[in-house]
PDB file of C-alpha atoms in Angstrom:
ATOM      1  CA  MET F 220       0.000   0.000   0.000  1.00 50.00           C
ATOM      2  CA  THR F 221       2.847   2.385   0.731  1.00 53.00           C
ATOM      3  CA  GLU F 222       4.138   1.999  -2.830  1.00 54.00           C
ATOM      4  CA  GLY F 223       0.623   2.589  -4.261  1.00 47.00           C
ATOM      5  CA  GLN F 224       0.273   5.984  -2.599  1.00 50.00           C
ATOM      6  CA  SER F 225       3.408   7.235  -4.289  1.00 55.00           C
ATOM      7  CA  ASP F 226       1.881   6.564  -7.728  1.00 66.00           C
ATOM      8  CA  THR F 227      -0.152   8.992  -9.818  1.00 83.00           C
ATOM      9  CA  PHE F 228      -3.347  10.711  -8.710  1.00 87.00           C
ATOM     10  CA  TRP F 229      -5.553   8.499 -10.911  1.00 85.00           C
ATOM     11  CA  LYS F 230      -4.147   5.283  -9.541  1.00 87.00           C
ATOM     12  CA  SER F 231      -4.766   6.418  -5.972  1.00 85.00           C
ATOM     13  CA  LEU F 232      -8.304   7.483  -6.913  1.00 87.00           C
ATOM     14  CA  TYR F 233      -8.960   4.028  -8.394  1.00 87.00           C
ATOM     15  CA  ILE F 234      -7.636   2.356  -5.263  1.00 87.00           C
ATOM     16  CA  TYR F 235      -9.839   4.603  -3.109  1.00 88.00           C
ATOM     17  CA  PHE F 236     -13.016   3.531  -4.948  1.00 89.00           C
ATOM     18  CA  ASN F 237     -11.898  -0.065  -5.432  1.00 89.00           C
ATOM     19  CA  GLU F 238     -11.045  -1.230  -1.946  1.00 88.00           C
ATOM     20  CA  MET F 239     -13.905  -2.092   0.362  1.00 88.00           C
ATOM     21  CA  ASP F 240     -13.593  -3.847   3.701  1.00 88.00           C
ATOM     22  CA  PHE F 241     -14.507  -7.517   3.948  1.00 90.00           C
ATOM     23  CA  GLU F 242     -17.712  -7.186   5.959  1.00 90.00           C
ATOM     24  CA  SER F 243     -19.087  -4.569   3.556  1.00 90.00           C
ATOM     25  CA  GLN F 244     -18.352  -6.853   0.616  1.00 90.00           C
ATOM     26  CA  LEU F 245     -20.524  -9.565   2.158  1.00 92.00           C
ATOM     27  CA  TYR F 246     -23.257  -7.033   3.003  1.00 92.00           C
ATOM     28  CA  VAL F 247     -23.288  -5.548  -0.542  1.00 92.00           C
ATOM     29  CA  LYS F 248     -23.469  -9.036  -2.042  1.00 91.00           C
ATOM     30  CA  LYS F 249     -26.685  -9.695  -0.115  1.00 93.00           C
ATOM     31  CA  ILE F 250     -28.328  -6.288  -0.244  1.00 93.00           C
ATOM     32  CA  TYR F 251     -28.268  -5.620  -4.017  1.00 93.00           C
ATOM     33  CA  LYS F 252     -30.250  -8.775  -4.775  1.00 94.00           C
ATOM     34  CA  ILE F 253     -32.796  -7.945  -2.087  1.00 95.00           C
ATOM     35  CA  ILE F 254     -33.266  -4.355  -3.361  1.00 95.00           C
ATOM     36  CA  ILE F 255     -33.642  -5.256  -7.054  1.00 95.00           C
ATOM     37  CA  LEU F 256     -35.919  -8.261  -6.443  1.00 95.00           C
ATOM     38  CA  THR F 257     -38.173  -6.338  -4.039  1.00 96.00           C
ATOM     39  CA  VAL F 258     -38.562  -3.429  -6.436  1.00 96.00           C
ATOM     40  CA  ALA F 259     -39.164  -5.842  -9.347  1.00 95.00           C
ATOM     41  CA  ILE F 260     -41.876  -7.846  -7.554  1.00 95.00           C
ATOM     42  CA  ILE F 261     -43.726  -4.814  -6.143  1.00 96.00           C
ATOM     43  CA  SER F 262     -43.601  -2.890  -9.415  1.00 95.00           C
ATOM     44  CA  PHE F 263     -44.736  -5.975 -11.353  1.00 93.00           C
ATOM     45  CA  ILE F 264     -47.826  -6.246  -9.159  1.00 94.00           C
ATOM     46  CA  ILE F 265     -48.544  -2.511  -9.570  1.00 94.00           C
ATOM     47  CA  ALA F 266     -47.950  -2.727 -13.333  1.00 91.00           C
ATOM     48  CA  PHE F 267     -50.263  -5.749 -13.580  1.00 89.00           C
ATOM     49  CA  PHE F 268     -53.179  -3.798 -12.164  1.00 89.00           C
ATOM     50  CA  LEU F 269     -52.346  -0.667 -14.175  1.00 88.00           C
ATOM     51  CA  GLU F 270     -51.734  -2.834 -17.307  1.00 86.00           C
ATOM     52  CA  ARG F 271     -48.605  -0.791 -18.039  1.00 88.00           C
ATOM     53  CA  PHE F 272     -45.452  -2.884 -18.344  1.00 89.00           C
ATOM     54  CA  SER F 273     -43.222   0.188 -18.708  1.00 90.00           C
ATOM     55  CA  VAL F 274     -43.808   1.015 -15.002  1.00 91.00           C
ATOM     56  CA  CYS F 275     -42.214  -2.306 -14.077  1.00 92.00           C
ATOM     57  CA  VAL F 276     -39.242  -2.053 -16.458  1.00 93.00           C
ATOM     58  CA  TYR F 277     -38.330   1.529 -15.648  1.00 95.00           C
ATOM     59  CA  SER F 278     -38.524   1.073 -11.874  1.00 95.00           C
ATOM     60  CA  THR F 279     -36.353  -2.070 -12.042  1.00 95.00           C
ATOM     61  CA  ILE F 280     -33.753  -0.227 -14.130  1.00 96.00           C
ATOM     62  CA  GLY F 281     -33.966   2.716 -11.713  1.00 96.00           C
ATOM     63  CA  ALA F 282     -33.343   0.449  -8.723  1.00 95.00           C
ATOM     64  CA  SER F 283     -30.385  -1.041 -10.556  1.00 95.00           C
ATOM     65  CA  VAL F 284     -28.870   2.397 -11.278  1.00 95.00           C
ATOM     66  CA  LEU F 285     -29.343   3.355  -7.628  1.00 94.00           C
ATOM     67  CA  CYS F 286     -27.598   0.135  -6.556  1.00 93.00           C
ATOM     68  CA  ILE F 287     -24.697   0.811  -8.921  1.00 94.00           C
ATOM     69  CA  LEU F 288     -24.259   4.358  -7.616  1.00 94.00           C
ATOM     70  CA  VAL F 289     -24.460   3.425  -3.938  1.00 92.00           C
ATOM     71  CA  LEU F 290     -23.002  -0.078  -3.747  1.00 91.00           C
ATOM     72  CA  ALA F 291     -20.383  -0.366  -6.493  1.00 90.00           C
ATOM     73  CA  PRO F 292     -17.842   2.354  -5.469  1.00 90.00           C
ATOM     74  CA  ALA F 293     -16.219   1.987  -2.065  1.00 89.00           C
ATOM     75  CA  TRP F 294     -17.715   5.043  -0.396  1.00 90.00           C
ATOM     76  CA  PRO F 295     -16.402   5.891   3.131  1.00 89.00           C
ATOM     77  CA  MET F 296     -19.365   4.121   4.750  1.00 89.00           C
ATOM     78  CA  TRP F 297     -18.111   0.826   3.271  1.00 89.00           C
ATOM     79  CA  LYS F 298     -14.663   1.321   4.857  1.00 88.00           C
ATOM     80  CA  LYS F 299     -15.531   1.436   8.541  1.00 89.00           C
ATOM     81  CA  ASN F 300     -14.402  -2.088   9.483  1.00 86.00           C
ATOM     82  CA  GLN F 301     -10.804  -2.027   8.347  1.00 84.00           C
ATOM     83  CA  PRO F 302      -8.800  -5.049   9.565  1.00 83.00           C
ATOM     84  CA  ASN F 303      -5.857  -4.428  11.877  1.00 85.00           C
ATOM     85  CA  TRP F 304      -2.958  -5.688   9.824  1.00 83.00           C
ATOM     86  CA  GLN F 305       0.127  -6.819  11.676  1.00 84.00           C
ATOM     87  CA  GLN F 306       3.059  -4.442  11.403  1.00 84.00           C
ATOM     88  CA  ALA F 307       5.610  -5.522   8.836  1.00 82.00           C
ATOM     89  CA  ASN F 308       8.695  -6.892  10.509  1.00 77.00           C
ATOM     90  CA  TRP F 309      11.471  -6.001   8.114  1.00 77.00           C
ATOM     91  CA  GLN F 310      14.175  -7.271  10.512  1.00 75.00           C
ATOM     92  CA  LYS F 311      13.246 -10.944  10.135  1.00 65.00           C
ATOM     93  CA  GLN F 312      13.328 -11.044   6.349  1.00 60.00           C
ATOM     94  CA  LYS F 313      17.101 -10.397   6.193  1.00 54.00           C
TER      95      LYS F 313
ATOM     96  CA  MET S 182     -17.179  -8.361  -4.834  1.00 74.00           C
ATOM     97  CA  TYR S 183     -13.519  -7.512  -4.294  1.00 82.00           C
ATOM     98  CA  SER S 184     -13.315  -4.718  -6.897  1.00 88.00           C
ATOM     99  CA  ILE S 185     -15.515  -1.950  -8.297  1.00 90.00           C
ATOM    100  CA  THR S 186     -15.777  -3.624 -11.724  1.00 91.00           C
ATOM    101  CA  ALA S 187     -16.834  -6.949 -10.189  1.00 92.00           C
ATOM    102  CA  ARG S 188     -19.618  -5.245  -8.205  1.00 92.00           C
ATOM    103  CA  PHE S 189     -20.748  -3.271 -11.280  1.00 94.00           C
ATOM    104  CA  ASN S 190     -20.804  -6.462 -13.372  1.00 94.00           C
ATOM    105  CA  GLN S 191     -22.846  -8.447 -10.831  1.00 94.00           C
ATOM    106  CA  ILE S 192     -25.470  -5.713 -10.390  1.00 94.00           C
ATOM    107  CA  VAL S 193     -25.884  -5.128 -14.144  1.00 95.00           C
ATOM    108  CA  PHE S 194     -26.237  -8.805 -14.997  1.00 96.00           C
ATOM    109  CA  PHE S 195     -28.552  -9.525 -12.095  1.00 95.00           C
ATOM    110  CA  THR S 196     -30.765  -6.683 -13.385  1.00 95.00           C
ATOM    111  CA  SER S 197     -30.805  -8.037 -16.912  1.00 95.00           C
ATOM    112  CA  TRP S 198     -31.788 -11.521 -15.701  1.00 96.00           C
ATOM    113  CA  THR S 199     -34.521  -9.934 -13.592  1.00 95.00           C
ATOM    114  CA  LEU S 200     -35.818  -8.147 -16.687  1.00 94.00           C
ATOM    115  CA  VAL S 201     -35.779 -11.404 -18.669  1.00 94.00           C
ATOM    116  CA  VAL S 202     -37.861 -13.131 -15.974  1.00 95.00           C
ATOM    117  CA  LEU S 203     -40.233 -10.144 -15.776  1.00 93.00           C
ATOM    118  CA  SER S 204     -40.840 -10.146 -19.514  1.00 91.00           C
ATOM    119  CA  LEU S 205     -41.538 -13.898 -19.468  1.00 91.00           C
ATOM    120  CA  LEU S 206     -44.007 -13.284 -16.622  1.00 91.00           C
ATOM    121  CA  ASN S 207     -45.520 -10.511 -18.730  1.00 89.00           C
ATOM    122  CA  GLN S 208     -46.136 -12.959 -21.544  1.00 87.00           C
ATOM    123  CA  GLY S 209     -47.492 -15.557 -19.140  1.00 85.00           C
ATOM    124  CA  THR S 210     -49.955 -13.190 -17.506  1.00 85.00           C
ATOM    125  CA  ALA S 211     -51.160 -11.632 -20.785  1.00 82.00           C
ATOM    126  CA  TYR S 212     -53.647 -14.497 -21.108  1.00 76.00           C
ATOM    127  CA  PHE S 213     -55.426 -13.499 -17.895  1.00 76.00           C
ATOM    128  CA  PHE S 214     -56.692 -10.330 -19.527  1.00 75.00           C
ATOM    129  CA  LYS S 215     -59.810 -10.324 -21.642  1.00 67.00           C
ATOM    130  CA  THR S 216     -59.464 -11.908 -25.059  1.00 76.00           C
ATOM    131  CA  GLY S 217     -61.764 -12.265 -27.992  1.00 81.00           C
ATOM    132  CA  LYS S 218     -62.057 -11.827 -31.679  1.00 86.00           C
ATOM    133  CA  PRO S 219     -61.868  -8.324 -33.144  1.00 89.00           C
ATOM    134  CA  THR S 220     -64.845  -7.196 -35.190  1.00 89.00           C
ATOM    135  CA  VAL S 221     -64.376  -5.942 -38.712  1.00 91.00           C
ATOM    136  CA  ASP S 222     -66.655  -4.736 -41.486  1.00 91.00           C
ATOM    137  CA  LEU S 223     -65.401  -4.157 -45.022  1.00 91.00           C
ATOM    138  CA  LYS S 224     -67.401  -2.642 -47.864  1.00 90.00           C
ATOM    139  CA  ILE S 225     -66.034  -2.455 -51.394  1.00 89.00           C
ATOM    140  CA  LEU S 226     -67.286   0.825 -52.836  1.00 89.00           C
ATOM    141  CA  SER S 227     -65.929   0.749 -56.364  1.00 86.00           C
ATOM    142  CA  ALA S 228     -63.508  -0.946 -58.743  1.00 87.00           C
ATOM    143  CA  ASP S 229     -61.747   1.861 -60.611  1.00 85.00           C
ATOM    144  CA  LYS S 230     -59.311   1.919 -63.518  1.00 86.00           C
ATOM    145  CA  PHE S 231     -60.307  -1.604 -64.530  1.00 88.00           C
ATOM    146  CA  GLN S 232     -58.281  -1.937 -67.673  1.00 86.00           C
ATOM    147  CA  HIS S 233     -56.425  -4.300 -69.916  1.00 87.00           C
ATOM    148  CA  TYR S 234     -52.732  -3.444 -70.072  1.00 85.00           C
ATOM    149  CA  LYS S 235     -50.574  -4.396 -73.026  1.00 85.00           C
ATOM    150  CA  ALA S 236     -47.019  -5.585 -72.459  1.00 84.00           C
ATOM    151  CA  THR S 237     -44.570  -3.216 -74.064  1.00 83.00           C
ATOM    152  CA  TYR S 238     -40.845  -2.672 -74.008  1.00 80.00           C
ATOM    153  CA  TYR S 239     -41.343   0.308 -71.683  1.00 81.00           C
ATOM    154  CA  ASN S 240     -43.351  -1.314 -68.917  1.00 77.00           C
ATOM    155  CA  GLY S 241     -41.111  -4.374 -68.936  1.00 77.00           C
ATOM    156  CA  GLY S 242     -44.027  -6.758 -69.164  1.00 71.00           C
ATOM    157  CA  ALA S 243     -43.726 -10.225 -70.588  1.00 80.00           C
ATOM    158  CA  THR S 244     -47.472 -10.784 -70.884  1.00 85.00           C
ATOM    159  CA  ASP S 245     -50.578  -8.618 -70.949  1.00 86.00           C
ATOM    160  CA  TRP S 246     -52.454  -8.214 -67.724  1.00 86.00           C
ATOM    161  CA  ASP S 247     -55.664  -6.987 -66.139  1.00 86.00           C
ATOM    162  CA  GLN S 248     -55.428  -4.333 -63.464  1.00 88.00           C
ATOM    163  CA  VAL S 249     -57.941  -2.817 -61.081  1.00 90.00           C
ATOM    164  CA  THR S 250     -57.804  -0.442 -58.118  1.00 91.00           C
ATOM    165  CA  PHE S 251     -60.397  -0.652 -55.384  1.00 91.00           C
ATOM    166  CA  LYS S 252     -62.000   1.869 -53.089  1.00 92.00           C
ATOM    167  CA  PHE S 253     -63.352   0.552 -49.830  1.00 92.00           C
ATOM    168  CA  SER S 254     -64.521   1.525 -46.378  1.00 93.00           C
ATOM    169  CA  LEU S 255     -63.436  -0.416 -43.326  1.00 92.00           C
ATOM    170  CA  GLU S 256     -64.555  -0.290 -39.733  1.00 92.00           C
ATOM    171  CA  ALA S 257     -62.836  -2.387 -37.112  1.00 92.00           C
ATOM    172  CA  ASP S 258     -62.465  -2.642 -33.363  1.00 91.00           C
ATOM    173  CA  PHE S 259     -59.321  -4.293 -32.024  1.00 89.00           C
ATOM    174  CA  GLU S 260     -59.904  -3.806 -28.311  1.00 87.00           C
ATOM    175  CA  PRO S 261     -60.402  -7.565 -27.636  1.00 87.00           C
ATOM    176  CA  VAL S 262     -56.759  -8.305 -28.519  1.00 88.00           C
ATOM    177  CA  TYR S 263     -55.308  -5.362 -26.592  1.00 88.00           C
ATOM    178  CA  ASN S 264     -53.325  -6.351 -23.523  1.00 86.00           C
ATOM    179  CA  TRP S 265     -50.117  -5.212 -21.844  1.00 86.00           C
ATOM    180  CA  ASN S 266     -47.966  -7.561 -23.905  1.00 87.00           C
ATOM    181  CA  LEU S 267     -49.102  -6.189 -27.278  1.00 88.00           C
ATOM    182  CA  LYS S 268     -46.674  -3.986 -29.173  1.00 89.00           C
ATOM    183  CA  GLN S 269     -48.571  -3.403 -32.392  1.00 91.00           C
ATOM    184  CA  LEU S 270     -51.038  -4.863 -34.851  1.00 91.00           C
ATOM    185  CA  PHE S 271     -50.394  -5.273 -38.541  1.00 93.00           C
ATOM    186  CA  LEU S 272     -53.614  -5.167 -40.556  1.00 93.00           C
ATOM    187  CA  TYR S 273     -53.724  -6.195 -44.189  1.00 94.00           C
ATOM    188  CA  VAL S 274     -56.420  -6.808 -46.758  1.00 93.00           C
ATOM    189  CA  ASN S 275     -55.707  -9.759 -49.004  1.00 93.00           C
ATOM    190  CA  VAL S 276     -57.570 -10.509 -52.243  1.00 92.00           C
ATOM    191  CA  HIS S 277     -57.917 -14.215 -52.880  1.00 91.00           C
ATOM    192  CA  HIS S 278     -58.931 -15.103 -56.387  1.00 87.00           C
ATOM    193  CA  GLU S 279     -59.539 -18.434 -58.085  1.00 86.00           C
ATOM    194  CA  HIS S 280     -59.539 -18.566 -61.852  1.00 82.00           C
ATOM    195  CA  GLN S 281     -62.638 -20.080 -63.321  1.00 76.00           C
ATOM    196  CA  GLN S 282     -61.118 -21.959 -66.252  1.00 77.00           C
ATOM    197  CA  LYS S 283     -57.735 -23.295 -65.223  1.00 77.00           C
ATOM    198  CA  GLY S 284     -58.065 -23.327 -61.455  1.00 78.00           C
ATOM    199  CA  TYR S 285     -55.133 -21.075 -60.644  1.00 83.00           C
ATOM    200  CA  GLU S 286     -55.214 -19.401 -57.262  1.00 87.00           C
ATOM    201  CA  SER S 287     -53.741 -16.004 -56.605  1.00 87.00           C
ATOM    202  CA  ASP S 288     -53.296 -13.832 -53.530  1.00 90.00           C
ATOM    203  CA  CYS S 289     -52.617 -10.119 -53.569  1.00 90.00           C
ATOM    204  CA  VAL S 290     -52.336  -7.680 -50.687  1.00 93.00           C
ATOM    205  CA  ILE S 291     -54.039  -4.395 -51.595  1.00 91.00           C
ATOM    206  CA  TYR S 292     -53.861  -2.480 -48.310  1.00 92.00           C
ATOM    207  CA  ASP S 293     -51.887  -2.619 -45.087  1.00 92.00           C
ATOM    208  CA  LYS S 294     -51.661  -0.580 -41.923  1.00 92.00           C
ATOM    209  CA  ILE S 295     -49.675  -0.662 -38.675  1.00 93.00           C
ATOM    210  CA  ILE S 296     -51.710   0.027 -35.526  1.00 91.00           C
ATOM    211  CA  SER S 297     -49.553   0.846 -32.503  1.00 90.00           C
ATOM    212  CA  ARG S 298     -50.880   0.313 -29.025  1.00 88.00           C
ATOM    213  CA  PRO S 299     -50.530   3.341 -26.719  1.00 88.00           C
ATOM    214  CA  ASP S 300     -49.040   2.629 -23.310  1.00 84.00           C
ATOM    215  CA  ASP S 301     -51.830   4.287 -21.335  1.00 85.00           C
ATOM    216  CA  PRO S 302     -54.835   1.925 -20.893  1.00 84.00           C
ATOM    217  CA  SER S 303     -57.327   4.818 -20.640  1.00 85.00           C
ATOM    218  CA  SER S 304     -56.809   5.671 -24.322  1.00 86.00           C
ATOM    219  CA  TRP S 305     -57.173   2.090 -25.590  1.00 85.00           C
ATOM    220  CA  SER S 306     -60.889   2.321 -26.290  1.00 84.00           C
ATOM    221  CA  THR S 307     -60.433   5.226 -28.712  1.00 86.00           C
ATOM    222  CA  SER S 308     -57.187   4.183 -30.351  1.00 85.00           C
ATOM    223  CA  SER S 309     -58.334   0.601 -30.978  1.00 86.00           C
ATOM    224  CA  LYS S 310     -61.130   1.672 -33.307  1.00 89.00           C
ATOM    225  CA  LEU S 311     -60.143   1.966 -36.945  1.00 89.00           C
ATOM    226  CA  VAL S 312     -62.454   3.800 -39.346  1.00 91.00           C
ATOM    227  CA  LEU S 313     -61.471   4.167 -42.986  1.00 90.00           C
ATOM    228  CA  LYS S 314     -63.969   5.940 -45.218  1.00 91.00           C
ATOM    229  CA  ASN S 315     -63.701   5.888 -49.005  1.00 90.00           C
ATOM    230  CA  GLN S 316     -60.124   4.640 -48.731  1.00 90.00           C
ATOM    231  CA  ARG S 317     -58.201   3.997 -51.931  1.00 91.00           C
ATOM    232  CA  ALA S 318     -56.254   0.741 -51.952  1.00 90.00           C
ATOM    233  CA  GLU S 319     -52.488   1.155 -51.815  1.00 90.00           C
ATOM    234  CA  TYR S 320     -51.703  -1.513 -54.378  1.00 91.00           C
ATOM    235  CA  PRO S 321     -53.627  -2.513 -57.515  1.00 90.00           C
ATOM    236  CA  LEU S 322     -54.857  -6.027 -58.163  1.00 89.00           C
ATOM    237  CA  LYS S 323     -53.149  -7.493 -61.223  1.00 87.00           C
ATOM    238  CA  ASP S 324     -53.946 -10.694 -63.068  1.00 85.00           C
ATOM    239  CA  ILE S 325     -51.749 -12.001 -65.849  1.00 83.00           C
ATOM    240  CA  HIS S 326     -54.387 -14.576 -66.853  1.00 82.00           C
ATOM    241  CA  LYS S 327     -56.801 -11.746 -67.773  1.00 81.00           C
ATOM    242  CA  GLN S 328     -59.779 -13.418 -66.152  1.00 81.00           C
ATOM    243  CA  LEU S 329     -60.854 -10.724 -63.724  1.00 83.00           C
ATOM    244  CA  ARG S 330     -63.973  -9.732 -65.648  1.00 83.00           C
ATOM    245  CA  ASN S 331     -67.124 -11.069 -64.017  1.00 84.00           C
ATOM    246  CA  ALA S 332     -65.049 -13.024 -61.514  1.00 85.00           C
ATOM    247  CA  THR S 333     -65.862 -13.474 -57.848  1.00 87.00           C
ATOM    248  CA  VAL S 334     -62.972 -12.303 -55.706  1.00 89.00           C
ATOM    249  CA  ASN S 335     -62.730 -12.833 -51.976  1.00 92.00           C
ATOM    250  CA  PHE S 336     -61.465 -10.021 -49.729  1.00 92.00           C
ATOM    251  CA  GLU S 337     -59.837 -11.339 -46.566  1.00 93.00           C
ATOM    252  CA  VAL S 338     -59.002  -9.059 -43.657  1.00 93.00           C
ATOM    253  CA  TRP S 339     -56.025 -10.392 -41.690  1.00 93.00           C
ATOM    254  CA  ILE S 340     -54.221  -9.133 -38.624  1.00 91.00           C
ATOM    255  CA  GLU S 341     -50.823 -10.078 -37.262  1.00 92.00           C
ATOM    256  CA  VAL S 342     -50.654  -9.679 -33.498  1.00 90.00           C
ATOM    257  CA  MET S 343     -47.120  -8.662 -32.522  1.00 91.00           C
ATOM    258  CA  PRO S 344     -46.409  -8.951 -28.779  1.00 89.00           C
ATOM    259  CA  TYR S 345     -43.395  -7.648 -26.856  1.00 88.00           C
ATOM    260  CA  VAL S 346     -42.492 -11.194 -25.812  1.00 87.00           C
ATOM    261  CA  GLY S 347     -43.787 -14.278 -27.550  1.00 86.00           C
ATOM    262  CA  TYR S 348     -44.624 -15.475 -30.987  1.00 86.00           C
ATOM    263  CA  ILE S 349     -46.363 -13.468 -33.707  1.00 89.00           C
ATOM    264  CA  ARG S 350     -49.885 -14.759 -34.262  1.00 86.00           C
ATOM    265  CA  ARG S 351     -51.782 -14.375 -37.530  1.00 90.00           C
ATOM    266  CA  GLU S 352     -55.567 -14.327 -37.559  1.00 89.00           C
ATOM    267  CA  LYS S 353     -58.177 -13.991 -40.289  1.00 90.00           C
ATOM    268  CA  LEU S 354     -60.998 -11.666 -39.236  1.00 90.00           C
ATOM    269  CA  GLY S 355     -63.433 -12.018 -42.075  1.00 89.00           C
ATOM    270  CA  ASP S 356     -64.218 -12.915 -45.686  1.00 91.00           C
ATOM    271  CA  PHE S 357     -66.013 -10.463 -47.947  1.00 91.00           C
ATOM    272  CA  GLU S 358     -67.002 -11.598 -51.420  1.00 90.00           C
ATOM    273  CA  TYR S 359     -67.171  -9.155 -54.288  1.00 89.00           C
ATOM    274  CA  LYS S 360     -68.359  -9.585 -57.850  1.00 88.00           C
ATOM    275  CA  MET S 361     -66.101  -7.856 -60.351  1.00 87.00           C
ATOM    276  CA  PRO S 362     -67.633  -5.682 -63.099  1.00 86.00           C
ATOM    277  CA  GLN S 363     -68.404  -7.341 -66.402  1.00 86.00           C
ATOM    278  CA  GLN S 364     -66.616  -4.803 -68.569  1.00 84.00           C
ATOM    279  CA  TYR S 365     -63.443  -2.724 -68.439  1.00 83.00           C
ATOM    280  CA  ASN S 366     -64.017   0.878 -67.473  1.00 77.00           C
TER     281      ASN S 366
END
């Protein structure tokens, strides 16, 4: 990680949005399926009674876009449970 | 889920599979809505420009032919086939004609129209009604056997029902017989 920070601005930006802590990864894996399926089922029932299929399609795509914006980048709220890595012991490796 | 691209990929593909399942459910539930046969009424008003055409070098014809253009009025109501899976209807008027002497059969489409279904169900009852008054046929009826005089031709009104998901269904709505004039005009 110390070498990565000395790289260019864009590389550090990519690392910032790429790296999520382990518990958040598990949480995101569960929550995006729940959000999209819930929106799909509810909007399908509403669309069935309105007889307008576009209601269902657009709300499912909207839920998906919301999930991509919130869950895909590693925002600061997905970095709260950082693991405590052991300090590198450079003496032993000699 | 270890990188931003992996999370993006999973969400996008889960959404597309959800949409596939939803559209299959759409097709499956389309049969719960009311169905029936559309009503249609066709009246042939006149047979114009009924003439014998000679094959010349300039019209590229190999044989002489008879040609006639029709005028008709059509009233139809397609609300029985409207449901939330329907994209559009393709209406066409086909002329079926059997030759008296040699027994040839010929089919010729003289008119066609695309009827799109609006998304809002409150406007279905007005948009599903088609009224054509004194409509000239788009295409003439030609016969290279020159046996159209005094023949009985059969006008068939067909629709093709084109859904969003599912197979395209073709349905004949009605037969309307018409006696051709005895002489060229």
